[in-house]
Tab-separated table of C-alpha atoms in Angstrom:
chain	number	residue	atom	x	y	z
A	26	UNK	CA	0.000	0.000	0.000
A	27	UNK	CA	1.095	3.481	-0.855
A	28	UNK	CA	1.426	6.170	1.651
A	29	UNK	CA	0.064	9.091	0.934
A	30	UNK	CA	2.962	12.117	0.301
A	31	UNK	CA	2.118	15.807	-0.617
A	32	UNK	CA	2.276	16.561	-4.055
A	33	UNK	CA	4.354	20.165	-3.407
A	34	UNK	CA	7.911	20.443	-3.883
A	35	UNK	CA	10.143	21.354	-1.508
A	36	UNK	CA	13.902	22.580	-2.058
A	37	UNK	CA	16.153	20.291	-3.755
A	38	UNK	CA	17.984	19.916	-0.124
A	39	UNK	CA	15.836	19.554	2.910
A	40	UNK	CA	18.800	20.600	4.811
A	41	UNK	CA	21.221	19.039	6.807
A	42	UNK	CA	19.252	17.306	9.455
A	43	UNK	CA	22.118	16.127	11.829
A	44	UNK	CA	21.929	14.090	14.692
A	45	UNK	CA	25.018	13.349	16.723
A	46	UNK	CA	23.256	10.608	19.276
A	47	UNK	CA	25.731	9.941	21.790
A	48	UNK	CA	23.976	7.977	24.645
A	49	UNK	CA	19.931	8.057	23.474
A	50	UNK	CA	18.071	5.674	21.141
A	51	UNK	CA	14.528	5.906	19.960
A	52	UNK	CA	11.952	5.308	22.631
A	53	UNK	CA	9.681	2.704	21.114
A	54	UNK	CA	7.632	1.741	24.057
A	55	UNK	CA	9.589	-1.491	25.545
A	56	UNK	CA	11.100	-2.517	22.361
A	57	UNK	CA	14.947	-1.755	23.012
A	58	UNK	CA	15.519	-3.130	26.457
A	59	UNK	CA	19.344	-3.132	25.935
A	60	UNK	CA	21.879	-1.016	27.963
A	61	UNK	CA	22.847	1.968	26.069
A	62	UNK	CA	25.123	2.078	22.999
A	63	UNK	CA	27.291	4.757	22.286
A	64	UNK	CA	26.677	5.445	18.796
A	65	UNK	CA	26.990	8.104	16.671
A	66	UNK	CA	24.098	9.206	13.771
A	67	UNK	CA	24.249	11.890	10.680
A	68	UNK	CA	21.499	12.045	8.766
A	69	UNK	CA	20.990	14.315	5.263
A	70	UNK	CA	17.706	14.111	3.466
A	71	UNK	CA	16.679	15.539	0.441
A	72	UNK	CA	13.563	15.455	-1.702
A	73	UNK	CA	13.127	14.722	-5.538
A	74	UNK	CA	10.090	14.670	-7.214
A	75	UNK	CA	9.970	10.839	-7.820
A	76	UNK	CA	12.510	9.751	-4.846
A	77	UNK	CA	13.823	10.871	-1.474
A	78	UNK	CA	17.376	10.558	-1.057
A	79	UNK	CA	18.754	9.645	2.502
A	80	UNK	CA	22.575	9.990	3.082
A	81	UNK	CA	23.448	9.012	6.866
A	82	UNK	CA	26.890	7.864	9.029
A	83	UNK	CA	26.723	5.536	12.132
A	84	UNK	CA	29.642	6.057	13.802
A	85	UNK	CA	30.243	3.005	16.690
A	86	UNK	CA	31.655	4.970	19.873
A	87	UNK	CA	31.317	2.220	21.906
A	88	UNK	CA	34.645	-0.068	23.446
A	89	UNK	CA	33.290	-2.758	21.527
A	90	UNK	CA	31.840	-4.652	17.733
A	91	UNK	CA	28.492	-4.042	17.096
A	92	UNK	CA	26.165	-5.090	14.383
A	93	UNK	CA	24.462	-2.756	12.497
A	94	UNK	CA	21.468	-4.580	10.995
A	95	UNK	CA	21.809	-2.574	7.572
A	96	UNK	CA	21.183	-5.102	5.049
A	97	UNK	CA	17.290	-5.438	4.053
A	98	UNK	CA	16.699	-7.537	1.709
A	99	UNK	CA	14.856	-7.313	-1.296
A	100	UNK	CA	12.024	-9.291	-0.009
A	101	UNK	CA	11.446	-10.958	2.881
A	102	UNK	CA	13.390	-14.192	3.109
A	103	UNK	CA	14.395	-17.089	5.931
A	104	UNK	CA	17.913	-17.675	4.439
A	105	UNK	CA	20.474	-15.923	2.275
A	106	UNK	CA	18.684	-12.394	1.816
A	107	UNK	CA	19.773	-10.539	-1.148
A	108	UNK	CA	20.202	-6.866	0.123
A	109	UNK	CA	18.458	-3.909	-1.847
A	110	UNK	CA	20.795	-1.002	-0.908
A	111	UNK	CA	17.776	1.476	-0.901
A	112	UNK	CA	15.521	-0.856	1.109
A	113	UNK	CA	13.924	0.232	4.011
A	114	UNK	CA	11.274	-1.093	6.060
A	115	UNK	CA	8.428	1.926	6.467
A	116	UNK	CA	6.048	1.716	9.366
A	117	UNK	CA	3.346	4.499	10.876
A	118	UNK	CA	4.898	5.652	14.054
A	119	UNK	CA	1.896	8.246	14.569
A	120	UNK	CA	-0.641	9.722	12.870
A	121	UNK	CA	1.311	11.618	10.749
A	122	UNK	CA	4.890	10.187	10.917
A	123	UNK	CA	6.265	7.363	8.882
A	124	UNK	CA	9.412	5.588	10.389
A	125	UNK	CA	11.820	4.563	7.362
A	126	UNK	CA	14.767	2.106	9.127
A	127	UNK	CA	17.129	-0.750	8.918
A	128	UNK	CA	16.241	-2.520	12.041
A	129	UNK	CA	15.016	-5.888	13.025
A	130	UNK	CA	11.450	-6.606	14.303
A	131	UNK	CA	9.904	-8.867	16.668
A	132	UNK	CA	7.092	-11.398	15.426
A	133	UNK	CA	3.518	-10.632	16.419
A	134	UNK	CA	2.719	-11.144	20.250
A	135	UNK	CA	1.068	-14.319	20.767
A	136	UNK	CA	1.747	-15.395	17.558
A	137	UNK	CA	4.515	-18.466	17.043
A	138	UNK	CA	6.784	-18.364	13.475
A	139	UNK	CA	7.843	-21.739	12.211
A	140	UNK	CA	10.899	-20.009	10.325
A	141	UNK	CA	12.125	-16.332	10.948
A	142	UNK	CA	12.777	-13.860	8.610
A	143	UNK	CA	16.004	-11.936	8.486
A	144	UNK	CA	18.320	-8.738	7.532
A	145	UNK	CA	22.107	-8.556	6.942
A	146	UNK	CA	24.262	-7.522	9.594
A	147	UNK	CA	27.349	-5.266	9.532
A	148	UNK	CA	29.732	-5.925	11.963
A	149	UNK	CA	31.619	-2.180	13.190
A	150	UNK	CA	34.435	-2.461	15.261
A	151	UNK	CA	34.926	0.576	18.009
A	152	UNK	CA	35.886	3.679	16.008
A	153	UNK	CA	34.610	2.705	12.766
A	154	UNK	CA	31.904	4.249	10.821
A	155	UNK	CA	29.449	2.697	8.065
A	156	UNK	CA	27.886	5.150	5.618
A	157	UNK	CA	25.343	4.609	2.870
A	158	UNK	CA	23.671	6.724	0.643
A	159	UNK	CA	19.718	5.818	0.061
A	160	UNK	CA	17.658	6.707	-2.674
A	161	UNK	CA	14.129	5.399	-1.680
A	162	UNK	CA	11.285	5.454	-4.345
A	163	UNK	CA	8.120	7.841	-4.119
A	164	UNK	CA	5.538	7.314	-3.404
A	165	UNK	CA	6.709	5.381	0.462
A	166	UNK	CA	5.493	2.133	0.398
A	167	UNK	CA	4.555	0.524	3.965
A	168	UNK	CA	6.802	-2.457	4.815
A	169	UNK	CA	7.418	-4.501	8.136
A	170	UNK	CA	8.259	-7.888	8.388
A	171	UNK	CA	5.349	-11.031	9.469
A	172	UNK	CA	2.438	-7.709	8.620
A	173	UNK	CA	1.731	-8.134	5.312
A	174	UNK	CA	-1.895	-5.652	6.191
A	175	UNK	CA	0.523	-3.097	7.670
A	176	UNK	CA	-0.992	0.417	7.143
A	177	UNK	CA	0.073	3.576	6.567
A	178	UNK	CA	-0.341	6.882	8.674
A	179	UNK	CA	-3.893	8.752	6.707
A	180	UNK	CA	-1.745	11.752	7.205
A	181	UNK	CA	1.705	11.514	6.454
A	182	UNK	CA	3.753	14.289	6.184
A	183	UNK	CA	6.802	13.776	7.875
A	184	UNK	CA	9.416	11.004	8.377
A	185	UNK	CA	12.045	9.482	10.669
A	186	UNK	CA	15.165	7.361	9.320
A	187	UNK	CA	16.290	5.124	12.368
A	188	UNK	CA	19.021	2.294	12.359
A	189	UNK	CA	19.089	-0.813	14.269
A	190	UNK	CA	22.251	-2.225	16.676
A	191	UNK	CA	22.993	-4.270	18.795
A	192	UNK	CA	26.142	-5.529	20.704
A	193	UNK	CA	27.520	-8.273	18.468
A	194	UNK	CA	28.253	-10.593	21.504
A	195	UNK	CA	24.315	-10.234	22.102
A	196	UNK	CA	23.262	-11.245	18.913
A	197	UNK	CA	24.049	-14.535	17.592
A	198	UNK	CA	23.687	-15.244	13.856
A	199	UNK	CA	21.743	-17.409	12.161
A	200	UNK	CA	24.216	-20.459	10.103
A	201	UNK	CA	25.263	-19.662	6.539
A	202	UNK	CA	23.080	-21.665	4.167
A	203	UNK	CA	25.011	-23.927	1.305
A	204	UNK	CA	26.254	-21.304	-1.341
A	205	UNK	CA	25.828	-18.232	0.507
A	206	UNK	CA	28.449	-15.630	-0.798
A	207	UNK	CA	27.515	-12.154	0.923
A	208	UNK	CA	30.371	-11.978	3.638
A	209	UNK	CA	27.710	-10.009	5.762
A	210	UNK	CA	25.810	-12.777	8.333
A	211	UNK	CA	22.056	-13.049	8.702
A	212	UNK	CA	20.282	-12.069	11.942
A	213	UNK	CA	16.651	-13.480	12.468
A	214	UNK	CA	13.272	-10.845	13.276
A	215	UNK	CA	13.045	-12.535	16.980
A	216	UNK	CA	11.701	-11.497	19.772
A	217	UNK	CA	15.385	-11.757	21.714
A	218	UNK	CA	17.010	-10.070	18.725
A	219	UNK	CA	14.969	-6.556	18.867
A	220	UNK	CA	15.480	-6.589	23.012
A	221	UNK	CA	19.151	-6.407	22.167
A	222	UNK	CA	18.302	-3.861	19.502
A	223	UNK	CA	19.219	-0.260	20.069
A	224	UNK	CA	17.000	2.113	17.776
A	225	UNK	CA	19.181	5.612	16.953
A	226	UNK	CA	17.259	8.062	15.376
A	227	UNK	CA	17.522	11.253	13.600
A	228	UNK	CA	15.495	14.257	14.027
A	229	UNK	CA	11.752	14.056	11.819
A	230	UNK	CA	11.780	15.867	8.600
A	231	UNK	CA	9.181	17.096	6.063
A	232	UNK	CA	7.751	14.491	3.184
C-alpha cells in the first residue's frame, strides 16, 4: 500500500538534518531493552520529485563490535537475503509520521513463526563508521516484516530514518546456508534479537 505524500515540492535539499546521538536511542515503548550504545548518527535528506534521497553515518563509539542490521533484503526471506541497498522497512509511528529504518522486528505477540525472517548484519568495530547513501522510491510504500496488512499513517507528512544495533556478543547469527556468498551474516526478526536492539534516530523531517 502506498502512503500518501504531498504533491508540493520542496527545495532540492531539505537541509542538513544532523543528529550526533551519543547515549539516546529511539523510545519505542519497551522494544529496546538493551543497555545503552554509544553510537553516533548523521542524517541528510533531500527530496526529488519521484525519490527521497537519505545519506546518513553511524559512527560506533562504543569499546566494543556491534552489528548494524543494515542489510534489508529485497524481499522478505528465511535464508540468504539478497540486500536492496535502498531498502527500508516503512512503518506508521503516529498519525502523521512514517518511520523509514534498517532494524530488526519482533514477530507478532502471541503469535509463534515456524521459520524467521532476516536482515544482513554489519559488523563495526569501536571507532569505525558505516555510511550509505539511500535513494528510496516515491511514493513510500509501507513495509514490516510477518504484517503483510501493515498500514500507513492517513496523514503523512513527515518522516524518521532510524538504524538498528545491537552488541555483536548479544546477537548470535543465524548459520550460513550452502552457497551463501555475501560476507555479511544473517540475523533473524526474533523477539530476543529486537530486546538487544538499540534504535538511533535522527530528528523528523518534512515528506
Amino acid at each position: 500500500m502506498n502512503l500518501p505524500v504531498p504533491r508540493r515540492r520542496l527545495a532540492a535539499a531539505l537541509g542538513a538534518v544532523a543528529a550526533l546521538l551519543g547515549a539516546a536511542g529511539c523510545d519505542r515503548g519497551t522494544e529496546p531493552t538493551a543497555p545503552t550504545l554509544d553510537v553516533g548518527l548523521t542524517v541528510t535528506t533531500a527530496r526529488e520529485p519521484d525519490l527521497l534521497r537519505i545519506d546518513y553515518t553511524l559512527v560506533n563509539r562504543s569499546g566494543g563490535e556491534l552489528v548494524v542490521f543494515s542489510g534489508v533484503p529485497a524481499e522478505e526471506t528465511h535464508d540468504s537475503p539478497v540486500v536492496d541497498p535502498n531498502a527500508v522497512y516503512a512503518t506508521a509511528r503516529d498519525d502523521t509520521t512514517v518511520e523509514l529504518a534498517k532494524r530488526v522486528f519482533a514477530p507478532p505477540e502471541g503469535v509463534g513463526m515456524a521459520v524467521d525472517f532476516v536482515v544482513r548484519g554489519a559488523v563495526l568495530a569501536p571507532g569505525a563508521s558505516l555510511g550509505e547513501a539511500l535513494r528510496i522510491p516515491l511514493p513510500l510504500t509501507a513495509r514490516q516484516p510477518y504484517d503483510s496488512a501493515a498500514r500507513p499513517p492517513e496523514r503523512a507528512d513527515r518522516a524518521v530514518f532510524c538504524v538498528g544495533v545491537a552488541r555483536r556478543d548479544a546477537v548470535p547469527p543465524i548459520p550460513a546456508a550452502s552457497g551463501d556468498t555475501d560476507e555479511r551474516a544473517s540475523y533473524p526478526h526474533r523477539a530476543s534479537v529486537a530486546r538487544a536492539q538499540q534504535l538511533v534516530c535522527a530528528e523528523p523531517f518534512p515528506l
